[in-house]
Short mmCIF file of C-alpha atoms in Angstrom, two decimals:
data_model
loop_
_atom_site.label_atom_id
_atom_site.label_comp_id
_atom_site.label_asym_id
_atom_site.label_seq_id
_atom_site.Cartn_x
_atom_site.Cartn_y
_atom_site.Cartn_z
CA ASP A 22 2.01 114.93 -62.96
CA PHE A 23 0.56 117.32 -60.42
CA TYR A 24 1.57 120.02 -58.02
CA PHE A 25 0.69 120.39 -54.37
CA GLY A 26 2.58 122.28 -51.70
CA PHE A 27 4.82 120.79 -49.04
CA THR A 28 2.90 120.07 -45.81
CA GLU A 29 4.54 120.64 -42.43
CA TRP A 30 3.72 119.12 -39.04
CA ASN A 31 2.07 121.50 -36.57
CA GLU A 32 1.85 120.73 -32.85
CA LYS A 33 -1.13 123.03 -32.28
CA LEU A 34 -3.06 121.21 -35.00
CA ALA A 35 -2.07 117.93 -33.37
CA LEU A 36 -3.71 119.14 -30.14
CA VAL A 37 -6.86 120.07 -32.08
CA ALA A 38 -6.85 116.59 -33.65
CA LYS A 39 -6.31 115.00 -30.22
CA GLU A 40 -9.32 116.86 -28.83
CA LYS A 41 -11.45 115.62 -31.71
CA ALA A 42 -10.18 112.04 -31.36
CA ALA A 43 -10.89 112.06 -27.61
CA SER A 44 -14.59 112.59 -28.36
CA CYS A 45 -14.68 109.24 -30.23
CA HIS A 46 -17.29 110.72 -32.57
CA THR A 47 -17.08 110.57 -36.36
CA ASP A 48 -19.76 113.21 -36.91
CA PRO A 49 -18.84 116.34 -38.93
CA SER A 50 -16.15 118.34 -37.17
CA PRO A 51 -16.09 122.12 -36.70
CA LYS A 52 -14.32 124.09 -39.42
CA HIS A 53 -12.99 126.65 -36.94
CA SER A 54 -11.15 126.70 -33.62
CA SER A 55 -9.81 129.39 -31.31
CA THR A 56 -6.45 129.16 -33.10
CA PHE A 57 -7.28 128.27 -36.71
CA SER A 58 -9.86 129.96 -38.93
CA HIS A 59 -10.49 127.07 -41.33
CA ILE A 60 -9.68 123.42 -40.59
CA GLY A 61 -9.96 120.39 -42.85
CA TRP A 62 -10.41 116.90 -41.40
CA ASN A 63 -9.62 113.28 -42.23
CA ILE A 64 -11.01 110.68 -39.82
CA HIS A 65 -10.73 106.89 -39.81
CA LEU A 66 -12.21 104.38 -37.36
CA SER A 67 -11.17 100.72 -37.25
CA PRO A 68 -11.01 97.81 -34.78
CA TYR A 69 -8.17 98.25 -32.30
CA GLY A 70 -4.78 96.88 -33.36
CA VAL A 71 -5.60 95.95 -36.96
CA THR A 72 -4.05 98.96 -38.72
CA SER A 73 -1.37 101.64 -38.37
CA TYR A 74 -1.20 105.33 -39.20
CA SER A 75 0.88 104.52 -42.27
CA ASP A 76 -1.80 102.09 -43.48
CA VAL A 77 -4.54 104.65 -42.86
CA ILE A 78 -2.73 107.37 -44.82
CA ASP A 79 -1.96 104.95 -47.65
CA GLY A 80 -5.66 104.06 -47.72
CA TRP A 81 -6.62 107.72 -48.01
CA PHE A 82 -4.11 108.16 -50.82
CA GLU A 83 -5.47 105.09 -52.64
CA GLU A 84 -8.81 106.88 -52.95
CA GLY A 85 -7.11 108.93 -55.67
CA LYS A 86 -7.99 106.23 -58.19
CA ASP A 87 -11.65 107.18 -57.70
CA PHE A 88 -11.08 110.92 -58.14
CA LEU A 89 -12.06 112.52 -61.46
CA TYR A 90 -9.76 115.50 -61.88
CA MET A 91 -11.61 117.27 -64.69
CA SER A 92 -14.88 117.42 -62.76
CA GLY A 93 -13.46 117.54 -59.23
CA LYS A 94 -15.84 114.73 -58.24
CA CYS A 95 -15.54 111.14 -57.04
CA LYS A 96 -16.57 108.23 -59.22
CA GLU A 97 -20.14 107.07 -58.71
CA ASN A 98 -20.68 105.29 -55.36
CA ALA A 99 -17.05 105.96 -54.36
CA THR A 100 -15.38 108.03 -51.64
CA CYS A 101 -12.40 110.26 -52.42
CA GLN A 102 -12.70 113.22 -50.01
CA HIS A 103 -9.92 111.85 -47.79
CA TYR A 104 -7.63 111.87 -50.83
CA THR A 105 -8.56 115.38 -51.95
CA GLN A 106 -7.89 116.78 -48.47
CA LEU A 107 -4.62 114.86 -48.28
CA VAL A 108 -3.31 116.44 -51.51
CA TRP A 109 -5.04 119.83 -51.22
CA ALA A 110 -2.44 122.25 -52.59
CA THR A 111 -2.93 125.06 -50.09
CA SER A 112 -3.14 122.90 -46.94
CA SER A 113 0.32 123.75 -45.65
CA HIS A 114 0.12 122.38 -42.07
CA VAL A 115 -1.12 119.14 -40.52
CA GLY A 116 -1.43 117.61 -37.07
CA CYS A 117 -2.70 114.12 -36.23
CA ALA A 118 -3.71 112.08 -33.21
CA THR A 119 -5.10 108.66 -32.31
CA GLN A 120 -7.50 107.55 -29.59
CA LEU A 121 -8.66 104.21 -28.20
CA CYS A 122 -12.47 104.26 -28.08
CA LEU A 123 -15.07 101.92 -26.59
CA ARG A 124 -18.01 101.83 -28.98
CA GLU A 125 -20.92 99.45 -28.56
CA GLY A 126 -18.85 97.18 -26.32
CA ASP A 127 -15.87 96.90 -28.71
CA PHE A 128 -12.52 98.68 -28.59
CA GLN A 129 -11.86 100.70 -31.71
CA GLU A 130 -9.08 103.05 -32.72
CA MET A 131 -9.79 106.50 -34.11
CA PHE A 132 -7.25 108.20 -36.36
CA VAL A 133 -7.69 111.95 -36.88
CA CYS A 134 -5.73 114.46 -38.96
CA ALA A 135 -6.44 118.19 -38.95
CA TYR A 136 -5.28 120.35 -41.87
CA TYR A 137 -4.81 124.10 -42.17
CA PRO A 138 -5.98 125.80 -44.25
CA GLY A 139 -8.66 123.17 -44.76
CA GLY A 140 -9.48 121.78 -48.19
CA ASN A 141 -12.52 120.30 -49.92
CA TRP A 142 -14.00 123.70 -50.70
CA GLU A 143 -17.19 124.06 -52.69
CA VAL A 144 -18.27 127.09 -54.72
CA ASN A 145 -21.91 127.23 -55.81
CA GLY A 146 -22.22 123.50 -55.19
CA TRP A 147 -19.13 122.61 -57.23
CA MET A 148 -15.98 121.14 -55.68
CA VAL A 149 -12.85 123.25 -56.19
CA ILE A 150 -10.04 121.31 -57.91
CA PRO A 151 -7.57 120.38 -55.11
CA TYR A 152 -4.37 120.86 -57.11
CA ARG A 153 -3.14 122.10 -60.47
CA SER A 154 -2.03 119.59 -63.05
CA GLY A 155 1.46 120.26 -64.40
CA LEU A 156 5.17 119.57 -64.03
CA TYR A 157 6.62 118.52 -60.68
CA CYS A 158 7.43 121.48 -58.44
CA SER A 159 6.55 123.93 -61.23
CA LEU A 160 4.89 126.31 -58.75
CA CYS A 161 7.33 125.86 -55.86
CA THR A 162 8.89 129.02 -54.44
CA SER A 163 12.08 129.63 -52.49
CA SER A 164 10.01 130.12 -49.32
CA MET A 165 8.81 126.52 -49.37
CA SER A 166 10.67 124.14 -47.10
CA GLY A 167 10.72 121.31 -49.61
CA CYS A 168 9.27 119.77 -52.72
CA LEU A 169 9.01 115.99 -52.94
CA ARG A 170 8.68 114.09 -56.20
CA LEU A 171 6.67 110.92 -56.54
CA TRP A 172 9.37 109.00 -58.36
CA ASP A 173 11.77 109.13 -55.40
CA HIS A 174 9.33 108.87 -52.48
CA VAL A 175 6.69 106.42 -51.30
CA GLY A 176 4.01 106.44 -48.63
CA GLY A 177 0.66 108.17 -48.48
CA LEU A 178 2.31 111.57 -48.08
CA CYS A 179 5.33 110.74 -50.26
CA GLU A 180 7.28 111.03 -47.03
CA ILE A 181 9.58 107.99 -47.34
CA PRO A 182 12.66 108.46 -49.60
CA ARG A 183 13.31 105.45 -51.80
CA ASN A 184 15.79 107.00 -54.21
CA PRO A 185 18.82 108.50 -52.42
CA CYS A 186 20.50 109.08 -55.80
CA ARG A 187 17.93 111.72 -56.81
CA MET A 188 18.00 110.50 -60.40
CA SER A 189 15.92 108.40 -62.75
CA CYS A 190 16.85 105.94 -65.49
CA GLY A 191 13.70 106.70 -67.46
CA GLN A 192 11.75 103.96 -69.18
CA HIS A 193 14.73 102.02 -70.49
CA GLY A 194 16.78 101.20 -67.42
CA GLN A 195 16.82 100.29 -63.74
CA LEU A 196 18.58 102.37 -61.10
CA ASN A 197 21.15 100.67 -58.88
CA THR A 198 20.72 102.68 -55.68
CA SER A 199 23.99 101.31 -54.27
CA SER A 200 26.16 102.68 -57.07
CA CYS A 201 23.75 105.37 -58.35
CA LYS A 202 24.24 104.05 -61.88
CA CYS A 203 21.72 102.90 -64.46
CA ASN A 204 21.54 99.33 -65.74
CA CYS A 205 20.22 99.95 -69.24
CA ASP A 206 17.90 97.69 -71.19
CA GLN A 207 19.37 96.02 -74.26
CA GLY A 208 19.67 98.51 -77.09
CA PHE A 209 20.03 101.57 -74.85
CA THR A 210 23.03 103.33 -73.35
CA GLY A 211 24.05 106.63 -71.77
CA ARG A 212 24.13 107.77 -68.15
CA PHE A 213 20.33 107.78 -67.96
CA CYS A 214 19.75 105.09 -70.64
CA GLN A 215 18.51 107.87 -72.88
CA VAL A 216 20.47 106.90 -76.03
CA GLN A 217 19.00 104.22 -78.26
CA CYS A 218 21.45 102.02 -80.16
CA SER A 219 20.32 100.60 -83.48
CA VAL A 220 23.55 98.64 -84.03
CA GLN A 221 23.12 94.98 -84.98
CA CYS A 222 26.30 92.96 -84.38
CA VAL A 223 26.04 90.22 -87.03
CA HIS A 224 29.32 88.49 -86.14
CA GLY A 225 30.40 90.06 -82.89
CA ARG A 226 29.58 91.19 -79.39
CA PHE A 227 27.72 94.39 -78.60
CA LYS A 228 29.71 96.82 -76.40
CA GLU A 229 26.92 98.44 -74.44
CA GLU A 230 28.98 101.21 -72.88
CA GLU A 231 30.16 102.41 -76.32
CA CYS A 232 27.14 101.44 -78.40
CA SER A 233 29.45 99.63 -80.84
CA CYS A 234 30.47 96.12 -81.90
CA LEU A 235 33.51 94.04 -80.97
CA CYS A 236 33.84 91.78 -84.00
CA ASP A 237 34.65 88.10 -84.03
CA VAL A 238 37.96 87.06 -85.63
CA GLY A 239 37.69 87.31 -89.39
CA TYR A 240 34.93 89.92 -89.49
CA GLY A 241 34.87 93.71 -89.65
CA GLY A 242 32.68 96.70 -90.32
CA ALA A 243 30.43 98.78 -88.09
CA GLU A 244 28.08 95.82 -87.59
CA CYS A 245 30.70 93.07 -88.07
CA ALA A 246 28.97 92.03 -91.27
CA GLY A 247 32.04 92.10 -93.54
CA GLU A 248 34.16 88.96 -93.78
CA CYS A 249 37.95 89.37 -93.89
CA SER A 250 39.73 86.87 -96.14
CA PHE A 251 43.53 87.09 -96.55
CA LEU A 252 46.25 84.71 -97.65
CA TYR A 253 48.60 85.97 -95.00
CA ALA A 254 48.33 87.17 -91.45
CA PHE A 255 45.82 89.90 -90.94
CA SER A 256 44.56 92.23 -88.30
CA TYR A 257 41.10 93.71 -87.96
CA THR A 258 39.15 96.39 -86.21
CA SER A 259 35.44 96.96 -85.78
CA GLU A 260 35.53 99.29 -88.79
CA MET A 261 37.68 97.49 -91.39
CA CYS A 262 39.94 94.57 -92.20
CA THR A 263 43.62 95.37 -92.90
CA VAL A 264 46.59 93.32 -94.02
#
């Protein structure tokens, strides 16, 4: 798990990104502007029409698999700086733009995002860790406009809700988002499938919702292992046989 702050869209940053995109250059961008003191950048260039902004952001996020948290570095011969800027904890505002560019006779599309305050800081040649490892939202404050959790959002910025129920069934169940109820794996019960049942129904049917056995005719006991044998009519329950 990790913590990074909620990032908000900023129209002024979008204008800064648009100005950068209009240049059609991928060279290092200025860290400062007349409005913002420190800007971080993510830039992507691809043939026109082959990708979308969502794909680009997902691609930046995928770089996370090549990021080594303990050292703050990328794996050897890998790129992860787009990812680290994307999740930089103190980058609270973002603005993006796209531009159609003619480069060497071919039309290409440039995607640019500007972040403030910018990330990817270095101190004495060492990259600063972009976020603090810990529980979800553990450092969120009441002044923040939101705090999204990975398990109920998808997309490169975790911006697409996929779990309207705002609940999880843990490792032993699947959430039915229509009813907001958990379908528990065999042997587990409870609202969140958090209770493990060790009951073995030898001669009966397992009642999942109660974590108990419904015994076949002629058997009783907690696990329906006891056989009921009577000369006359009998009745039985899951706990005992009675005449």
